[in-house]
Amino acid sequence: EPEVTQTPSHQVTQMGQEVILRCVPISNHLYFYWYRQILGQKVEFLVSFYNNEISEKSEIFDDQFSVERPDGSNFTLKIRSTKLEDSAMYFCASSEFLYSNQPQHFGDGTRLSIL
Amino acid sequence: EDKVVQSPLSLVVHEGDTVTLNCSYEVTNFRSLLWYKQEKKAPTFLFMLTSSGIEKKSGRLSSILDKKELFSILNITATQTGDSAIYLCAVEGSGAGSYQLTFGKGTKLSVIP
């Protein structure tokens, strides 16, 4: 069964450094999402992306964050200058298209640890 | 603000027991309610519910939605140790141009042999 893949599985970064998290969505999917889960807390929506632009973003997704689809397969989340509170599990998800009544499928996540 | 509340937050049962997990929600422009199972990593899709009163079943798992009372339940019969996981309820609501999921805190289910 096709799946969403994320790399790396674990990223350790010094505070203030830039980090890029990578995702390969399911190949026929058109909508892409990033969520994060701080340890012990809920999964929270960050951003959705369609047709090479952001569709929606949450309050968490401030100017430090950006997303990009640099080629036909990858979908990336960049955090420009990481803070301690960015430590979390970051999940990428994708879905087929908006009106298809198909669920979002999640990758295994990248655990980001900021030191 | 969209809100999803799950109960109980944790549950310990013995193998063979039947469990019911609850999810209540308030969301703008409701589109669907989804249940996911989260073991060590990715939330794995279980059910997507869009209509009231129609039960969805997959093996020992079933779920139903009540759009009038704004809740859903997830039932697991004849539980097995492999059912031990966090069960997440999420509601899909529409914004300007896409759908985003609002998650509950999850119910941690532990099944003891």
GROMACS .gro file of C-alpha atoms in nm:
model
  228
    1GLU     CA    1   0.000   0.000   0.000
    2PRO     CA    2   0.140   0.344  -0.090
    3GLU     CA    3   0.262   0.545   0.205
    4VAL     CA    4   0.390   0.886   0.303
    5THR     CA    5   0.762   0.877   0.379
    6GLN     CA    6   0.951   1.124   0.593
    7THR     CA    7   1.321   1.185   0.645
    8PRO     CA    8   1.510   1.199   0.868
    9SER     CA    9   1.338   1.001   1.142
   10HIS     CA   10   1.526   1.200   1.406
   11GLN     CA   11   1.696   1.537   1.373
   12VAL     CA   12   1.905   1.697   1.646
   13THR     CA   13   1.988   2.064   1.592
   14GLN     CA   14   2.139   2.349   1.787
   15MET     CA   15   1.905   2.635   1.876
   16GLY     CA   16   1.919   2.909   1.613
   17GLN     CA   17   2.009   2.673   1.331
   18GLU     CA   18   1.796   2.615   1.026
   19VAL     CA   19   1.639   2.275   0.974
   20ILE     CA   20   1.462   2.118   0.675
   21LEU     CA   21   1.226   1.827   0.720
   22ARG     CA   22   1.145   1.624   0.413
   23CYS     CA   23   0.838   1.434   0.304
   24VAL     CA   24   0.741   1.233  -0.001
   25PRO     CA   25   0.361   1.227  -0.019
   26ILE     CA   26   0.164   0.947  -0.183
   27SER     CA   27   0.215   0.987  -0.555
   28ASN     CA   28  -0.139   1.065  -0.675
   29HIS     CA   29  -0.220   1.293  -0.384
   30LEU     CA   30  -0.263   1.664  -0.441
   31TYR     CA   31  -0.305   1.810  -0.091
   32PHE     CA   32  -0.020   1.814   0.156
   33TYR     CA   33  -0.011   1.900   0.524
   34TRP     CA   34   0.228   1.943   0.813
   35TYR     CA   35   0.127   1.875   1.172
   36ARG     CA   36   0.331   1.871   1.487
   37GLN     CA   37   0.296   1.693   1.820
   38ILE     CA   38   0.484   1.826   2.120
   39LEU     CA   39   0.557   1.546   2.365
   40GLY     CA   40   0.248   1.464   2.568
   41GLN     CA   41   0.027   1.706   2.376
   42LYS     CA   42  -0.223   1.697   2.091
   43VAL     CA   43  -0.140   1.671   1.727
   44GLU     CA   44  -0.168   2.030   1.592
   45PHE     CA   45  -0.223   2.153   1.239
   46LEU     CA   46   0.052   2.373   1.096
   47VAL     CA   47  -0.013   2.425   0.726
   48SER     CA   48  -0.185   2.288   0.418
   49PHE     CA   49  -0.051   2.316   0.064
   50TYR     CA   50  -0.208   2.275  -0.277
   51ASN     CA   51  -0.108   2.369  -0.628
   52ASN     CA   52   0.226   2.505  -0.514
   53GLU     CA   53   0.090   2.744  -0.261
   54ILE     CA   54  -0.021   2.752   0.100
   55SER     CA   55  -0.396   2.698   0.137
   56GLU     CA   56  -0.418   2.756   0.510
   57LYS     CA   57  -0.188   2.799   0.803
   58SER     CA   58  -0.232   2.804   1.178
   59GLU     CA   59  -0.111   3.061   1.429
   60ILE     CA   60   0.184   2.834   1.502
   61PHE     CA   61   0.308   2.869   1.144
   62ASP     CA   62   0.481   3.204   1.180
   63ASP     CA   63   0.753   3.369   0.971
   64GLN     CA   64   1.012   3.118   1.092
   65PHE     CA   65   0.835   2.843   0.901
   66SER     CA   66   0.812   2.788   0.529
   67VAL     CA   67   0.704   2.504   0.302
   68GLU     CA   68   0.806   2.416  -0.047
   69ARG     CA   69   0.752   2.155  -0.312
   70PRO     CA   70   1.090   2.181  -0.483
   71ASP     CA   71   1.023   1.904  -0.735
   72GLY     CA   72   0.747   1.665  -0.834
   73SER     CA   73   0.782   1.440  -0.533
   74ASN     CA   74   0.925   1.614  -0.225
   75PHE     CA   75   0.742   1.842   0.016
   76THR     CA   76   0.958   2.020   0.272
   77LEU     CA   77   0.911   2.213   0.594
   78LYS     CA   78   1.185   2.461   0.681
   79ILE     CA   79   1.232   2.621   1.019
   80ARG     CA   80   1.466   2.916   0.975
   81SER     CA   81   1.599   2.978   1.323
   82THR     CA   82   1.498   2.699   1.558
   83LYS     CA   83   1.389   2.759   1.916
   84LEU     CA   84   1.377   2.515   2.205
   85GLU     CA   85   0.997   2.508   2.184
   86ASP     CA   86   1.017   2.378   1.827
   87SER     CA   87   1.116   2.040   1.970
   88ALA     CA   88   0.836   1.807   1.866
   89MET     CA   89   0.737   1.526   1.634
   90TYR     CA   90   0.653   1.666   1.291
   91PHE     CA   91   0.411   1.469   1.076
   92CYS     CA   92   0.355   1.512   0.707
   93ALA     CA   93   0.021   1.404   0.562
   94SER     CA   94  -0.135   1.393   0.220
   95SER     CA   95  -0.479   1.342   0.075
   96GLU     CA   96  -0.610   1.272  -0.271
   97PHE     CA   97  -0.809   1.586  -0.340
   98LEU     CA   98  -1.046   1.811  -0.156
   99TYR     CA   99  -1.385   1.671  -0.246
  100SER     CA  100  -1.305   1.304  -0.270
  101ASN     CA  101  -1.399   1.207   0.087
  102GLN     CA  102  -1.063   1.043   0.128
  103PRO     CA  103  -0.872   1.063   0.455
  104GLN     CA  104  -0.538   1.225   0.517
  105HIS     CA  105  -0.260   0.967   0.539
  106PHE     CA  106   0.030   1.033   0.771
  107GLY     CA  107   0.401   0.960   0.755
  108ASP     CA  108   0.597   0.816   1.046
  109GLY     CA  109   0.714   1.160   1.150
  110THR     CA  110   1.044   1.333   1.217
  111ARG     CA  111   1.139   1.378   1.578
  112LEU     CA  112   1.306   1.719   1.603
  113SER     CA  113   1.517   1.785   1.910
  114ILE     CA  114   1.652   2.136   1.963
  115LEU     CA  115   1.947   2.169   2.200
  116GLU     CA  116  -1.218   2.775   1.795
  117ASP     CA  117  -1.260   2.412   1.688
  118LYS     CA  118  -1.251   2.165   1.974
  119VAL     CA  119  -1.235   1.786   2.008
  120VAL     CA  120  -1.264   1.615   2.347
  121GLN     CA  121  -1.194   1.247   2.396
  122SER     CA  122  -1.275   1.032   2.693
  123PRO     CA  123  -1.148   0.851   2.879
  124LEU     CA  124  -0.789   0.969   2.844
  125SER     CA  125  -0.663   0.626   2.939
  126LEU     CA  126  -0.809   0.283   2.982
  127VAL     CA  127  -0.672  -0.050   3.098
  128VAL     CA  128  -0.864  -0.364   3.007
  129HIS     CA  129  -0.805  -0.739   2.988
  130GLU     CA  130  -0.787  -0.931   2.667
  131GLY     CA  131  -1.133  -1.024   2.548
  132ASP     CA  132  -1.304  -0.719   2.696
  133THR     CA  133  -1.511  -0.478   2.488
  134VAL     CA  134  -1.425  -0.109   2.504
  135THR     CA  135  -1.600   0.208   2.397
  136LEU     CA  136  -1.405   0.524   2.329
  137ASN     CA  137  -1.581   0.859   2.313
  138CYS     CA  138  -1.526   1.171   2.110
  139SER     CA  139  -1.725   1.494   2.123
  140TYR     CA  140  -1.658   1.793   1.903
  141GLU     CA  141  -1.735   2.151   1.813
  142VAL     CA  142  -1.614   2.257   1.472
  143THR     CA  143  -1.693   2.517   1.210
  144ASN     CA  144  -1.800   2.380   0.874
  145PHE     CA  145  -1.787   2.014   0.973
  146ARG     CA  146  -1.688   1.784   0.693
  147SER     CA  147  -1.598   1.452   0.856
  148LEU     CA  148  -1.479   1.283   1.173
  149LEU     CA  149  -1.187   1.046   1.159
  150TRP     CA  150  -1.042   0.787   1.393
  151TYR     CA  151  -0.674   0.704   1.387
  152LYS     CA  152  -0.466   0.449   1.577
  153GLN     CA  153  -0.125   0.570   1.690
  154GLU     CA  154   0.125   0.315   1.805
  155LYS     CA  155   0.486   0.420   1.798
  156LYS     CA  156   0.485   0.650   1.501
  157ALA     CA  157   0.233   0.753   1.237
  158PRO     CA  158  -0.137   0.787   1.310
  159THR     CA  159  -0.288   0.504   1.106
  160PHE     CA  160  -0.628   0.565   0.953
  161LEU     CA  161  -0.919   0.359   1.089
  162PHE     CA  162  -1.249   0.523   0.994
  163MET     CA  163  -1.389   0.830   0.828
  164LEU     CA  164  -1.746   0.922   0.920
  165THR     CA  165  -1.954   1.180   0.742
  166SER     CA  166  -2.317   1.076   0.798
  167SER     CA  167  -2.509   1.030   1.120
  168GLY     CA  168  -2.625   0.689   1.230
  169ILE     CA  169  -2.434   0.481   0.978
  170GLU     CA  170  -2.204   0.236   1.150
  171LYS     CA  171  -1.869   0.165   0.993
  172LYS     CA  172  -1.708  -0.170   1.071
  173SER     CA  173  -1.369  -0.322   1.020
  174GLY     CA  174  -1.322  -0.657   1.189
  175ARG     CA  175  -1.357  -0.608   1.563
  176LEU     CA  176  -1.367  -0.229   1.534
  177SER     CA  177  -1.674  -0.022   1.464
  178SER     CA  178  -1.765   0.343   1.484
  179ILE     CA  179  -2.070   0.562   1.457
  180LEU     CA  180  -2.133   0.935   1.435
  181ASP     CA  181  -2.414   1.146   1.581
  182LYS     CA  182  -2.411   1.485   1.409
  183LYS     CA  183  -2.701   1.616   1.612
  184GLU     CA  184  -2.535   1.551   1.947
  185LEU     CA  185  -2.187   1.613   1.803
  186PHE     CA  186  -2.015   1.296   1.912
  187SER     CA  187  -1.877   0.968   1.791
  188ILE     CA  188  -1.787   0.639   1.954
  189LEU     CA  189  -1.530   0.380   1.863
  190ASN     CA  190  -1.601   0.025   1.978
  191ILE     CA  191  -1.348  -0.253   1.998
  192THR     CA  192  -1.480  -0.600   2.078
  193ALA     CA  193  -1.277  -0.900   2.198
  194THR     CA  194  -0.972  -0.680   2.259
  195GLN     CA  195  -0.624  -0.816   2.196
  196THR     CA  196  -0.284  -0.699   2.318
  197GLY     CA  197  -0.219  -0.568   1.967
  198ASP     CA  198  -0.500  -0.317   2.018
  199SER     CA  199  -0.286  -0.137   2.276
  200ALA     CA  200  -0.229   0.210   2.130
  201ILE     CA  201  -0.343   0.568   2.148
  202TYR     CA  202  -0.669   0.620   1.960
  203LEU     CA  203  -0.704   0.963   1.812
  204CYS     CA  204  -1.026   1.132   1.712
  205ALA     CA  205  -0.996   1.415   1.462
  206VAL     CA  206  -1.252   1.638   1.302
  207GLU     CA  207  -1.207   1.776   0.956
  208GLY     CA  208  -1.337   2.129   0.912
  209SER     CA  209  -1.305   2.354   0.616
  210GLY     CA  210  -1.122   2.677   0.606
  211ALA     CA  211  -1.061   2.910   0.318
  212GLY     CA  212  -0.937   2.655   0.071
  213SER     CA  213  -0.858   2.328   0.234
  214TYR     CA  214  -0.950   2.096   0.514
  215GLN     CA  215  -0.752   2.070   0.833
  216LEU     CA  216  -0.776   1.817   1.110
  217THR     CA  217  -0.836   1.918   1.470
  218PHE     CA  218  -0.730   1.637   1.700
  219GLY     CA  219  -0.834   1.536   2.047
  220LYS     CA  220  -0.578   1.440   2.310
  221GLY     CA  221  -0.635   1.074   2.241
  222THR     CA  222  -0.735   0.774   2.450
  223LYS     CA  223  -0.448   0.553   2.558
  224LEU     CA  224  -0.572   0.195   2.557
  225SER     CA  225  -0.371  -0.074   2.731
  226VAL     CA  226  -0.483  -0.435   2.686
  227ILE     CA  227  -0.343  -0.675   2.945
  228PRO     CA  228  -0.307  -1.047   2.862
   0.00000   0.00000   0.00000
